[in-house]
Amino acid sequence: PFGGKLLIATGDHCQLPPIAGTPVWSSMQMVTTMRVINLTAYVRTADPDLQWINDQCRQQLGPNEAAAVADKVMSVCSTALDWSEVPNNAVRVVSTRAAEQTLMDQFLATQQTVQFDAVDEVQNQTRWVPADKAVSTKLNRSCYEYETCRLFVGAVVRMTYNEKHASVRFSQGQVAVVTALPVEAMNASEQKLTLRLAPPGTRQIDVLNVPATWPEIRIGRRTTHPIPVARALQFARRTQWAVHYHLSTTVHRCQGDTLSMYATEISTTNKQYKLWEKGQFAVLISRARNAKDIIFVGPPSTTRAAIVEVLQQTSLWDGFIRNYLQSLNELTNGSVREVSLDSCPLLPLHR
């Protein structure tokens, strides 16, 4: 099915499922065309305490076990009572975009910024016309680019697209530092934003000591590809600086990242900071190499209660996938592929 090519794929079924579509774990290709090997050695996490916490996140925990994990988290991770105590170089990782925007607004209020508004357009037959606020709100859900972008010299940002044709190439998510702002007196189409591009994989940057060897790039505003915003296949697009602040992100967006230091807040009552899936905590606790580099913000009792609550979440799907992958594991079962259907949550109760 892959054109005769060898395909090596990795993933973690204990983390977040796809927002849309079916998880590959439930695909028939897992049984028919893939050789499954369960890997258990930690690559990112070097801290034994953090490894133990990660292991426990993969188990079905009762109240006492969840409380023990929460106590371990609170004892080995860093804490802060308020976001004002969090260092500026710590990435803010939260569960919702609303919380991300709140933290971003709080941080930018302490900086001298220049504001740039996006140009949002909607397709009207063969023409593009200015979009209304409802369309801009929908674009905010789909675009990495901001409706209102506030920049300052020294801002650490991520690129929002892949550049494969310029003399200096970069990829989406690559980090850069703003070194010069556009000249406001110039026409918007002529303005350029100047950045120093960090090497791929760099996540921690000292803005006061940016290496001169990092390539300097100058980019203009970029127009996104047409994005559907209505059921009748109405399309819209946004023209804006193609950067997104590296200071804050969501749990979903930081999957796969290794962060040298990050802060988060979780709650059982505040909807902006509430976790609704156990996989979110599995992602949240596994981005650092050492537990001390994870900062939990807020009253410790509130944080502990939120951890206990989310760790007790379980579903029939969790048990099925665990049994499914263990049955397919070639390291323990060889070429025998016998998957028990007893734990499958999709079968009828009477058969």
Short mmCIF file of the C-alpha atoms (twelve columns), coordinates in Angstrom:
data_MODEL
# 
_entry.id   MODEL 
# 
loop_
_atom_site.group_PDB 
_atom_site.id 
_atom_site.type_symbol 
_atom_site.label_atom_id 
_atom_site.label_alt_id 
_atom_site.label_comp_id 
_atom_site.label_asym_id 
_atom_site.label_seq_id 
_atom_site.Cartn_x 
_atom_site.Cartn_y 
_atom_site.Cartn_z 
_atom_site.pdbx_PDB_model_num 
ATOM 1   C CA . PRO A 1   0.000   0.000   0.000  1 
ATOM 2   C CA . PHE A 2   2.997   2.339   0.325  1 
ATOM 3   C CA . GLY A 3   4.382   1.903   -3.192 1 
ATOM 4   C CA . GLY A 4   6.975   -0.651  -2.169 1 
ATOM 5   C CA . LYS A 5   8.639   1.793   0.224  1 
ATOM 6   C CA . LEU A 6   9.682   0.949   3.766  1 
ATOM 7   C CA . LEU A 7   7.647   3.093   6.148  1 
ATOM 8   C CA . ILE A 8   8.722   3.615   9.748  1 
ATOM 9   C CA . ALA A 9   5.994   5.271   11.813 1 
ATOM 10  C CA . THR A 10  5.912   6.148   15.517 1 
ATOM 11  C CA . GLY A 11  3.233   7.362   17.854 1 
ATOM 12  C CA . ASP A 12  1.856   7.271   21.376 1 
ATOM 13  C CA . HIS A 13  -1.655  5.955   21.862 1 
ATOM 14  C CA . CYS A 14  -1.724  7.369   25.406 1 
ATOM 15  C CA . GLN A 15  -1.483  10.932  24.145 1 
ATOM 16  C CA . LEU A 16  -4.103  12.935  22.281 1 
ATOM 17  C CA . PRO A 17  -6.166  11.366  19.481 1 
ATOM 18  C CA . PRO A 18  -6.534  13.212  16.160 1 
ATOM 19  C CA . ILE A 19  -8.954  16.151  16.233 1 
ATOM 20  C CA . ALA A 20  -10.659 14.753  13.133 1 
ATOM 21  C CA . GLY A 21  -10.464 11.308  11.586 1 
ATOM 22  C CA . THR A 22  -9.710  7.837   12.920 1 
ATOM 23  C CA . PRO A 23  -6.619  6.934   14.986 1 
ATOM 24  C CA . VAL A 24  -4.151  4.784   13.069 1 
ATOM 25  C CA . TRP A 25  -4.187  2.345   15.994 1 
ATOM 26  C CA . SER A 26  -7.671  1.170   14.992 1 
ATOM 27  C CA . SER A 27  -6.795  0.811   11.307 1 
ATOM 28  C CA . MET A 28  -6.804  -2.637  9.689  1 
ATOM 29  C CA . GLN A 29  -3.408  -1.730  8.203  1 
ATOM 30  C CA . MET A 30  -1.957  -2.162  11.686 1 
ATOM 31  C CA . VAL A 31  -2.823  -5.866  11.443 1 
ATOM 32  C CA . THR A 32  -2.412  -6.520  7.741  1 
ATOM 33  C CA . THR A 33  0.608   -4.501  6.578  1 
ATOM 34  C CA . MET A 34  2.554   -3.234  9.604  1 
ATOM 35  C CA . ARG A 35  4.955   -4.928  11.971 1 
ATOM 36  C CA . VAL A 36  4.290   -3.515  15.420 1 
ATOM 37  C CA . ILE A 37  7.024   -3.117  18.030 1 
ATOM 38  C CA . ASN A 38  6.258   -1.526  21.388 1 
ATOM 39  C CA . LEU A 39  9.134   0.735   22.484 1 
ATOM 40  C CA . THR A 40  9.449   1.404   26.207 1 
ATOM 41  C CA . ALA A 41  12.785  3.225   26.644 1 
ATOM 42  C CA . TYR A 42  12.565  6.962   27.333 1 
ATOM 43  C CA . VAL A 43  14.381  9.253   24.906 1 
ATOM 44  C CA . ARG A 44  13.398  12.739  26.078 1 
ATOM 45  C CA . THR A 45  12.947  12.319  29.829 1 
ATOM 46  C CA . ALA A 46  16.128  11.792  31.863 1 
ATOM 47  C CA . ASP A 47  14.586  12.324  35.321 1 
ATOM 48  C CA . PRO A 48  13.656  9.015   37.092 1 
ATOM 49  C CA . ASP A 49  10.808  10.735  38.961 1 
ATOM 50  C CA . LEU A 50  9.388   12.134  35.740 1 
ATOM 51  C CA . GLN A 51  9.720   8.735   34.070 1 
ATOM 52  C CA . TRP A 52  7.713   7.171   36.908 1 
ATOM 53  C CA . ILE A 53  5.001   9.842   36.541 1 
ATOM 54  C CA . ASN A 54  4.841   9.202   32.804 1 
ATOM 55  C CA . ASP A 55  4.492   5.475   33.417 1 
ATOM 56  C CA . GLN A 56  1.625   6.038   35.844 1 
ATOM 57  C CA . CYS A 57  -0.218  8.237   33.332 1 
ATOM 58  C CA . ARG A 58  -0.526  5.138   31.148 1 
ATOM 59  C CA . GLN A 59  -2.275  3.069   33.812 1 
ATOM 60  C CA . GLN A 60  -5.872  2.873   34.941 1 
ATOM 61  C CA . LEU A 61  -5.693  4.609   38.307 1 
ATOM 62  C CA . GLY A 62  -8.080  4.641   41.217 1 
ATOM 63  C CA . PRO A 63  -8.457  7.553   43.665 1 
ATOM 64  C CA . ASN A 64  -5.546  6.481   45.902 1 
ATOM 65  C CA . GLU A 65  -3.152  5.807   43.009 1 
ATOM 66  C CA . ALA A 66  -4.083  9.114   41.329 1 
ATOM 67  C CA . ALA A 67  -3.522  10.963  44.606 1 
ATOM 68  C CA . ALA A 68  -0.066  9.368   44.955 1 
ATOM 69  C CA . VAL A 69  0.885   10.504  41.446 1 
ATOM 70  C CA . ALA A 70  -0.409  14.017  42.147 1 
ATOM 71  C CA . ASP A 71  1.656   14.191  45.351 1 
ATOM 72  C CA . LYS A 72  4.765   13.122  43.432 1 
ATOM 73  C CA . VAL A 73  4.110   15.764  40.749 1 
ATOM 74  C CA . MET A 74  3.729   18.514  43.336 1 
ATOM 75  C CA . SER A 75  6.902   17.442  45.145 1 
ATOM 76  C CA . VAL A 76  9.270   17.204  42.159 1 
ATOM 77  C CA . CYS A 77  7.927   19.891  39.795 1 
ATOM 78  C CA . SER A 78  8.293   23.634  40.327 1 
ATOM 79  C CA . THR A 79  5.351   25.786  41.427 1 
ATOM 80  C CA . ALA A 80  4.327   29.439  41.229 1 
ATOM 81  C CA . LEU A 81  1.322   31.083  42.828 1 
ATOM 82  C CA . ASP A 82  0.819   33.521  39.956 1 
ATOM 83  C CA . TRP A 83  1.860   33.943  36.324 1 
ATOM 84  C CA . SER A 84  3.836   37.049  37.282 1 
ATOM 85  C CA . GLU A 85  6.333   34.710  39.010 1 
ATOM 86  C CA . VAL A 86  6.994   32.746  35.806 1 
ATOM 87  C CA . PRO A 87  10.268  33.603  33.996 1 
ATOM 88  C CA . ASN A 88  9.847   35.287  30.610 1 
ATOM 89  C CA . ASN A 89  11.844  32.533  28.904 1 
ATOM 90  C CA . ALA A 90  9.399   29.820  30.038 1 
ATOM 91  C CA . VAL A 91  6.891   28.748  27.399 1 
ATOM 92  C CA . ARG A 92  3.264   29.002  28.571 1 
ATOM 93  C CA . VAL A 93  1.383   25.754  27.788 1 
ATOM 94  C CA . VAL A 94  -2.374  25.725  28.427 1 
ATOM 95  C CA . SER A 95  -5.385  23.678  27.369 1 
ATOM 96  C CA . THR A 96  -7.449  26.269  25.485 1 
ATOM 97  C CA . ARG A 97  -6.867  29.051  22.984 1 
ATOM 98  C CA . ALA A 98  -8.763  31.438  25.268 1 
ATOM 99  C CA . ALA A 99  -6.221  30.844  28.041 1 
ATOM 100 C CA . GLU A 100 -3.361  31.182  25.546 1 
ATOM 101 C CA . GLN A 101 -4.713  34.561  24.398 1 
ATOM 102 C CA . THR A 102 -5.196  35.743  27.999 1 
ATOM 103 C CA . LEU A 103 -1.573  34.961  28.876 1 
ATOM 104 C CA . MET A 104 -0.358  36.539  25.648 1 
ATOM 105 C CA . ASP A 105 -2.273  39.756  26.373 1 
ATOM 106 C CA . GLN A 106 -0.853  39.905  29.901 1 
ATOM 107 C CA . PHE A 107 2.707   39.552  28.626 1 
ATOM 108 C CA . LEU A 108 2.351   42.026  25.747 1 
ATOM 109 C CA . ALA A 109 0.931   44.613  28.148 1 
ATOM 110 C CA . THR A 110 4.428   44.797  29.674 1 
ATOM 111 C CA . GLN A 111 6.108   45.489  26.306 1 
ATOM 112 C CA . GLN A 112 6.187   48.437  23.923 1 
ATOM 113 C CA . THR A 113 4.551   46.931  20.864 1 
ATOM 114 C CA . VAL A 114 3.482   48.031  17.403 1 
ATOM 115 C CA . GLN A 115 0.110   46.738  16.256 1 
ATOM 116 C CA . PHE A 116 -0.540  45.305  12.797 1 
ATOM 117 C CA . ASP A 117 -4.086  44.359  11.752 1 
ATOM 118 C CA . ALA A 118 -4.730  41.519  9.333  1 
ATOM 119 C CA . VAL A 119 -6.579  41.962  6.063  1 
ATOM 120 C CA . ASP A 120 -9.335  39.343  6.015  1 
ATOM 121 C CA . GLU A 121 -11.196 38.712  2.769  1 
ATOM 122 C CA . VAL A 122 -14.023 36.449  1.676  1 
ATOM 123 C CA . GLN A 123 -14.611 35.090  -1.812 1 
ATOM 124 C CA . ASN A 124 -17.618 36.539  -3.620 1 
ATOM 125 C CA . GLN A 125 -17.872 34.599  -6.874 1 
ATOM 126 C CA . THR A 126 -14.646 35.566  -8.692 1 
ATOM 127 C CA . ARG A 127 -13.693 38.484  -6.430 1 
ATOM 128 C CA . TRP A 128 -12.235 38.814  -2.952 1 
ATOM 129 C CA . VAL A 129 -14.075 41.341  -0.766 1 
ATOM 130 C CA . PRO A 130 -13.515 42.488  2.852  1 
ATOM 131 C CA . ALA A 131 -14.714 39.931  5.406  1 
ATOM 132 C CA . ASP A 132 -17.030 40.696  8.302  1 
ATOM 133 C CA . LYS A 133 -16.274 40.007  11.966 1 
ATOM 134 C CA . ALA A 134 -17.965 36.587  11.923 1 
ATOM 135 C CA . VAL A 135 -15.636 35.400  9.158  1 
ATOM 136 C CA . SER A 136 -12.592 36.813  10.970 1 
ATOM 137 C CA . THR A 137 -13.627 34.888  14.075 1 
ATOM 138 C CA . LYS A 138 -13.737 31.661  12.054 1 
ATOM 139 C CA . LEU A 139 -10.340 32.429  10.553 1 
ATOM 140 C CA . ASN A 140 -8.973  32.842  14.078 1 
ATOM 141 C CA . ARG A 141 -9.821  29.170  14.702 1 
ATOM 142 C CA . SER A 142 -8.064  27.974  11.555 1 
ATOM 143 C CA . CYS A 143 -5.114  30.346  11.073 1 
ATOM 144 C CA . TYR A 144 -1.845  30.461  12.962 1 
ATOM 145 C CA . GLU A 145 -1.554  34.108  11.902 1 
ATOM 146 C CA . TYR A 146 -3.072  36.667  14.283 1 
ATOM 147 C CA . GLU A 147 -6.029  38.909  13.488 1 
ATOM 148 C CA . THR A 148 -4.158  41.564  15.446 1 
ATOM 149 C CA . CYS A 149 -0.391  41.060  15.587 1 
ATOM 150 C CA . ARG A 150 1.537   43.082  18.176 1 
ATOM 151 C CA . LEU A 151 5.298   42.958  17.677 1 
ATOM 152 C CA . PHE A 152 8.375   44.345  19.395 1 
ATOM 153 C CA . VAL A 153 12.105  44.065  18.876 1 
ATOM 154 C CA . GLY A 154 13.330  40.989  20.721 1 
ATOM 155 C CA . ALA A 155 10.086  39.037  20.374 1 
ATOM 156 C CA . VAL A 156 10.591  35.278  20.023 1 
ATOM 157 C CA . VAL A 157 8.267   33.890  17.357 1 
ATOM 158 C CA . ARG A 158 7.635   30.784  15.280 1 
ATOM 159 C CA . MET A 159 7.289   30.772  11.525 1 
ATOM 160 C CA . THR A 160 3.834   29.684  10.357 1 
ATOM 161 C CA . TYR A 161 4.734   28.248  6.944  1 
ATOM 162 C CA . ASN A 162 7.432   26.343  5.068  1 
ATOM 163 C CA . GLU A 163 9.828   28.326  2.867  1 
ATOM 164 C CA . LYS A 164 11.503  26.083  0.295  1 
ATOM 165 C CA . HIS A 165 12.421  28.513  -2.485 1 
ATOM 166 C CA . ALA A 166 14.241  31.441  -0.845 1 
ATOM 167 C CA . SER A 167 18.013  31.547  -0.315 1 
ATOM 168 C CA . VAL A 168 17.405  30.882  3.400  1 
ATOM 169 C CA . ARG A 169 14.941  28.047  3.853  1 
ATOM 170 C CA . PHE A 170 12.927  27.393  6.990  1 
ATOM 171 C CA . SER A 171 10.055  25.221  8.144  1 
ATOM 172 C CA . GLN A 172 6.791   25.824  9.933  1 
ATOM 173 C CA . GLY A 173 7.389   26.025  13.671 1 
ATOM 174 C CA . GLN A 174 11.028  27.103  13.375 1 
ATOM 175 C CA . VAL A 175 11.900  29.756  15.956 1 
ATOM 176 C CA . ALA A 176 13.150  33.243  15.122 1 
ATOM 177 C CA . VAL A 177 13.853  36.532  16.915 1 
ATOM 178 C CA . VAL A 178 12.464  39.856  15.695 1 
ATOM 179 C CA . THR A 179 15.417  42.219  15.164 1 
ATOM 180 C CA . ALA A 180 13.725  45.114  13.319 1 
ATOM 181 C CA . LEU A 181 10.122  46.189  12.801 1 
ATOM 182 C CA . PRO A 182 8.622   47.330  9.494  1 
ATOM 183 C CA . VAL A 183 8.772   51.011  8.591  1 
ATOM 184 C CA . GLU A 184 5.219   52.171  9.254  1 
ATOM 185 C CA . ALA A 185 5.458   55.048  6.758  1 
ATOM 186 C CA . MET A 186 5.829   52.586  3.891  1 
ATOM 187 C CA . ASN A 187 2.941   50.945  2.066  1 
ATOM 188 C CA . ALA A 188 1.839   47.669  3.630  1 
ATOM 189 C CA . SER A 189 2.844   45.741  0.494  1 
ATOM 190 C CA . GLU A 190 6.394   47.112  0.734  1 
ATOM 191 C CA . GLN A 191 6.958   46.637  4.462  1 
ATOM 192 C CA . LYS A 192 9.421   44.003  5.670  1 
ATOM 193 C CA . LEU A 193 9.854   42.289  9.023  1 
ATOM 194 C CA . THR A 194 13.463  41.419  9.924  1 
ATOM 195 C CA . LEU A 195 14.253  38.299  11.940 1 
ATOM 196 C CA . ARG A 196 17.201  36.137  13.010 1 
ATOM 197 C CA . LEU A 197 16.384  32.523  12.275 1 
ATOM 198 C CA . ALA A 198 17.356  29.987  14.939 1 
ATOM 199 C CA . PRO A 199 18.686  26.565  13.876 1 
ATOM 200 C CA . PRO A 200 15.984  23.875  13.508 1 
ATOM 201 C CA . GLY A 201 15.101  22.299  16.846 1 
ATOM 202 C CA . THR A 202 16.151  25.322  18.929 1 
ATOM 203 C CA . ARG A 203 13.512  26.113  21.547 1 
ATOM 204 C CA . GLN A 204 15.360  28.163  24.188 1 
ATOM 205 C CA . ILE A 205 16.701  31.576  23.120 1 
ATOM 206 C CA . ASP A 206 18.539  34.302  25.004 1 
ATOM 207 C CA . VAL A 207 17.294  37.393  23.162 1 
ATOM 208 C CA . LEU A 208 20.142  39.491  24.582 1 
ATOM 209 C CA . ASN A 209 22.770  37.185  23.060 1 
ATOM 210 C CA . VAL A 210 21.461  36.126  19.661 1 
ATOM 211 C CA . PRO A 211 24.378  34.619  17.687 1 
ATOM 212 C CA . ALA A 212 25.436  36.702  14.696 1 
ATOM 213 C CA . THR A 213 25.876  33.469  12.757 1 
ATOM 214 C CA . TRP A 214 22.124  32.897  12.674 1 
ATOM 215 C CA . PRO A 215 20.851  33.869  9.209  1 
ATOM 216 C CA . GLU A 216 18.910  37.115  8.897  1 
ATOM 217 C CA . ILE A 217 15.711  37.063  6.855  1 
ATOM 218 C CA . ARG A 218 13.308  39.783  5.764  1 
ATOM 219 C CA . ILE A 219 9.749   38.725  5.086  1 
ATOM 220 C CA . GLY A 220 6.647   40.521  3.854  1 
ATOM 221 C CA . ARG A 221 3.053   39.916  4.781  1 
ATOM 222 C CA . ARG A 222 1.767   36.609  3.499  1 
ATOM 223 C CA . THR A 223 -1.687  35.605  2.319  1 
ATOM 224 C CA . THR A 224 -2.947  32.234  3.504  1 
ATOM 225 C CA . HIS A 225 -4.448  29.655  1.191  1 
ATOM 226 C CA . PRO A 226 -8.274  29.845  0.878  1 
ATOM 227 C CA . ILE A 227 -9.930  28.414  3.985  1 
ATOM 228 C CA . PRO A 228 -13.552 27.142  4.051  1 
ATOM 229 C CA . VAL A 229 -15.614 29.158  6.524  1 
ATOM 230 C CA . ALA A 230 -19.175 28.068  5.679  1 
ATOM 231 C CA . ARG A 231 -21.032 24.901  4.780  1 
ATOM 232 C CA . ALA A 232 -21.743 26.215  1.273  1 
ATOM 233 C CA . LEU A 233 -17.992 26.072  0.545  1 
ATOM 234 C CA . GLN A 234 -17.494 29.773  1.086  1 
ATOM 235 C CA . PHE A 235 -13.780 30.530  1.323  1 
ATOM 236 C CA . ALA A 236 -11.839 33.219  3.146  1 
ATOM 237 C CA . ARG A 237 -8.182  34.189  3.452  1 
ATOM 238 C CA . ARG A 238 -5.965  36.314  5.702  1 
ATOM 239 C CA . THR A 239 -3.002  38.547  4.875  1 
ATOM 240 C CA . GLN A 240 -0.717  39.076  7.872  1 
ATOM 241 C CA . TRP A 241 2.838   38.613  9.171  1 
ATOM 242 C CA . ALA A 242 3.469   34.861  9.065  1 
ATOM 243 C CA . VAL A 243 4.652   34.537  12.656 1 
ATOM 244 C CA . HIS A 244 3.156   33.227  15.892 1 
ATOM 245 C CA . TYR A 245 4.507   33.945  19.360 1 
ATOM 246 C CA . HIS A 246 6.660   31.191  20.830 1 
ATOM 247 C CA . LEU A 247 5.834   32.411  24.345 1 
ATOM 248 C CA . SER A 248 2.527   30.548  24.589 1 
ATOM 249 C CA . THR A 249 0.957   27.474  23.023 1 
ATOM 250 C CA . THR A 250 -1.736  24.881  23.620 1 
ATOM 251 C CA . VAL A 251 -1.313  21.282  24.764 1 
ATOM 252 C CA . HIS A 252 -2.470  20.007  21.366 1 
ATOM 253 C CA . ARG A 253 0.011   22.173  19.464 1 
ATOM 254 C CA . CYS A 254 3.068   21.280  21.565 1 
ATOM 255 C CA . GLN A 255 2.845   17.525  20.931 1 
ATOM 256 C CA . GLY A 256 6.262   16.325  19.802 1 
ATOM 257 C CA . ASP A 257 8.115   19.363  21.179 1 
ATOM 258 C CA . THR A 258 10.923  19.240  23.730 1 
ATOM 259 C CA . LEU A 259 10.828  22.342  25.940 1 
ATOM 260 C CA . SER A 260 13.688  23.348  28.186 1 
ATOM 261 C CA . MET A 261 11.309  25.151  30.567 1 
ATOM 262 C CA . TYR A 262 7.553   25.635  30.511 1 
ATOM 263 C CA . ALA A 263 4.722   26.684  32.781 1 
ATOM 264 C CA . THR A 264 1.106   25.572  32.901 1 
ATOM 265 C CA . GLU A 265 -2.032  26.053  34.950 1 
ATOM 266 C CA . ILE A 266 -4.746  23.435  35.382 1 
ATOM 267 C CA . SER A 267 -8.016  23.719  37.250 1 
ATOM 268 C CA . THR A 268 -11.220 21.812  37.950 1 
ATOM 269 C CA . THR A 269 -13.406 24.942  37.925 1 
ATOM 270 C CA . ASN A 270 -11.888 27.502  35.530 1 
ATOM 271 C CA . LYS A 271 -12.924 26.401  32.017 1 
ATOM 272 C CA . GLN A 272 -9.977  28.173  30.400 1 
ATOM 273 C CA . TYR A 273 -7.524  25.951  32.290 1 
ATOM 274 C CA . LYS A 274 -9.514  22.730  32.589 1 
ATOM 275 C CA . LEU A 275 -8.238  19.433  31.138 1 
ATOM 276 C CA . TRP A 276 -10.953 17.285  29.583 1 
ATOM 277 C CA . GLU A 277 -8.848  14.298  28.473 1 
ATOM 278 C CA . LYS A 278 -6.304  12.179  30.312 1 
ATOM 279 C CA . GLY A 279 -4.135  12.336  27.193 1 
ATOM 280 C CA . GLN A 280 -3.753  16.085  27.686 1 
ATOM 281 C CA . PHE A 281 -1.979  15.513  30.991 1 
ATOM 282 C CA . ALA A 282 0.163   12.787  29.387 1 
ATOM 283 C CA . VAL A 283 1.343   15.354  26.829 1 
ATOM 284 C CA . LEU A 284 1.671   18.123  29.397 1 
ATOM 285 C CA . ILE A 285 3.911   16.166  31.763 1 
ATOM 286 C CA . SER A 286 6.213   14.747  29.074 1 
ATOM 287 C CA . ARG A 287 7.624   17.820  27.276 1 
ATOM 288 C CA . ALA A 288 10.610  18.344  29.610 1 
ATOM 289 C CA . ARG A 289 13.770  16.397  30.360 1 
ATOM 290 C CA . ASN A 290 13.610  17.123  34.101 1 
ATOM 291 C CA . ALA A 291 10.667  17.604  36.449 1 
ATOM 292 C CA . LYS A 292 12.050  20.849  37.900 1 
ATOM 293 C CA . ASP A 293 11.687  22.482  34.452 1 
ATOM 294 C CA . ILE A 294 7.879   22.126  34.639 1 
ATOM 295 C CA . ILE A 295 6.176   24.960  36.523 1 
ATOM 296 C CA . PHE A 296 2.606   24.527  37.779 1 
ATOM 297 C CA . VAL A 297 0.933   27.899  38.333 1 
ATOM 298 C CA . GLY A 298 -1.825  28.501  40.859 1 
ATOM 299 C CA . PRO A 299 -2.693  27.324  44.372 1 
ATOM 300 C CA . PRO A 300 -1.090  23.891  44.951 1 
ATOM 301 C CA . SER A 301 -4.347  22.449  46.290 1 
ATOM 302 C CA . THR A 302 -6.166  23.452  43.095 1 
ATOM 303 C CA . THR A 303 -3.447  21.950  40.897 1 
ATOM 304 C CA . ARG A 304 -3.379  18.718  42.899 1 
ATOM 305 C CA . ALA A 305 -7.173  18.327  42.722 1 
ATOM 306 C CA . ALA A 306 -7.108  18.823  38.943 1 
ATOM 307 C CA . ILE A 307 -4.376  16.180  38.520 1 
ATOM 308 C CA . VAL A 308 -6.264  13.647  40.666 1 
ATOM 309 C CA . GLU A 309 -9.444  14.221  38.665 1 
ATOM 310 C CA . VAL A 310 -7.933  13.889  35.195 1 
ATOM 311 C CA . LEU A 311 -5.798  10.823  36.046 1 
ATOM 312 C CA . GLN A 312 -8.892  8.830   37.028 1 
ATOM 313 C CA . GLN A 313 -10.466 9.242   33.611 1 
ATOM 314 C CA . THR A 314 -10.740 6.011   31.635 1 
ATOM 315 C CA . SER A 315 -12.747 4.474   28.829 1 
ATOM 316 C CA . LEU A 316 -13.342 1.108   27.162 1 
ATOM 317 C CA . TRP A 317 -11.284 2.422   24.256 1 
ATOM 318 C CA . ASP A 318 -8.179  2.701   26.459 1 
ATOM 319 C CA . GLY A 319 -8.377  -0.935  27.494 1 
ATOM 320 C CA . PHE A 320 -9.030  -2.102  23.950 1 
ATOM 321 C CA . ILE A 321 -6.070  -0.238  22.428 1 
ATOM 322 C CA . ARG A 322 -3.750  -1.473  25.175 1 
ATOM 323 C CA . ASN A 323 -4.750  -5.092  24.533 1 
ATOM 324 C CA . TYR A 324 -4.661  -4.547  20.770 1 
ATOM 325 C CA . LEU A 325 -1.069  -3.261  20.673 1 
ATOM 326 C CA . GLN A 326 0.170   -5.863  23.148 1 
ATOM 327 C CA . SER A 327 -1.302  -8.592  20.934 1 
ATOM 328 C CA . LEU A 328 0.485   -7.200  17.865 1 
ATOM 329 C CA . ASN A 329 3.840   -6.638  19.587 1 
ATOM 330 C CA . GLU A 330 6.372   -8.750  17.675 1 
ATOM 331 C CA . LEU A 331 8.916   -8.573  20.500 1 
ATOM 332 C CA . THR A 332 6.660   -10.673 22.736 1 
ATOM 333 C CA . ASN A 333 4.299   -12.487 20.371 1 
ATOM 334 C CA . GLY A 334 6.469   -13.084 17.325 1 
ATOM 335 C CA . SER A 335 4.469   -13.613 14.162 1 
ATOM 336 C CA . VAL A 336 1.284   -14.653 15.993 1 
ATOM 337 C CA . ARG A 337 -1.386  -11.991 15.618 1 
ATOM 338 C CA . GLU A 338 -4.349  -12.814 17.827 1 
ATOM 339 C CA . VAL A 339 -6.417  -9.836  18.910 1 
ATOM 340 C CA . SER A 340 -9.003  -10.433 21.617 1 
ATOM 341 C CA . LEU A 341 -12.363 -8.891  20.809 1 
ATOM 342 C CA . ASP A 342 -13.693 -9.133  24.354 1 
ATOM 343 C CA . SER A 343 -12.467 -5.645  25.237 1 
ATOM 344 C CA . CYS A 344 -13.553 -3.988  21.970 1 
ATOM 345 C CA . PRO A 345 -15.967 -1.133  22.851 1 
ATOM 346 C CA . LEU A 346 -17.545 -1.227  19.380 1 
ATOM 347 C CA . LEU A 347 -19.091 -4.712  19.591 1 
ATOM 348 C CA . PRO A 348 -22.790 -5.214  20.510 1 
ATOM 349 C CA . LEU A 349 -23.502 -6.267  24.087 1 
ATOM 350 C CA . HIS A 350 -25.394 -9.378  22.929 1 
ATOM 351 C CA . ARG A 351 -23.912 -11.512 20.158 1 
# 
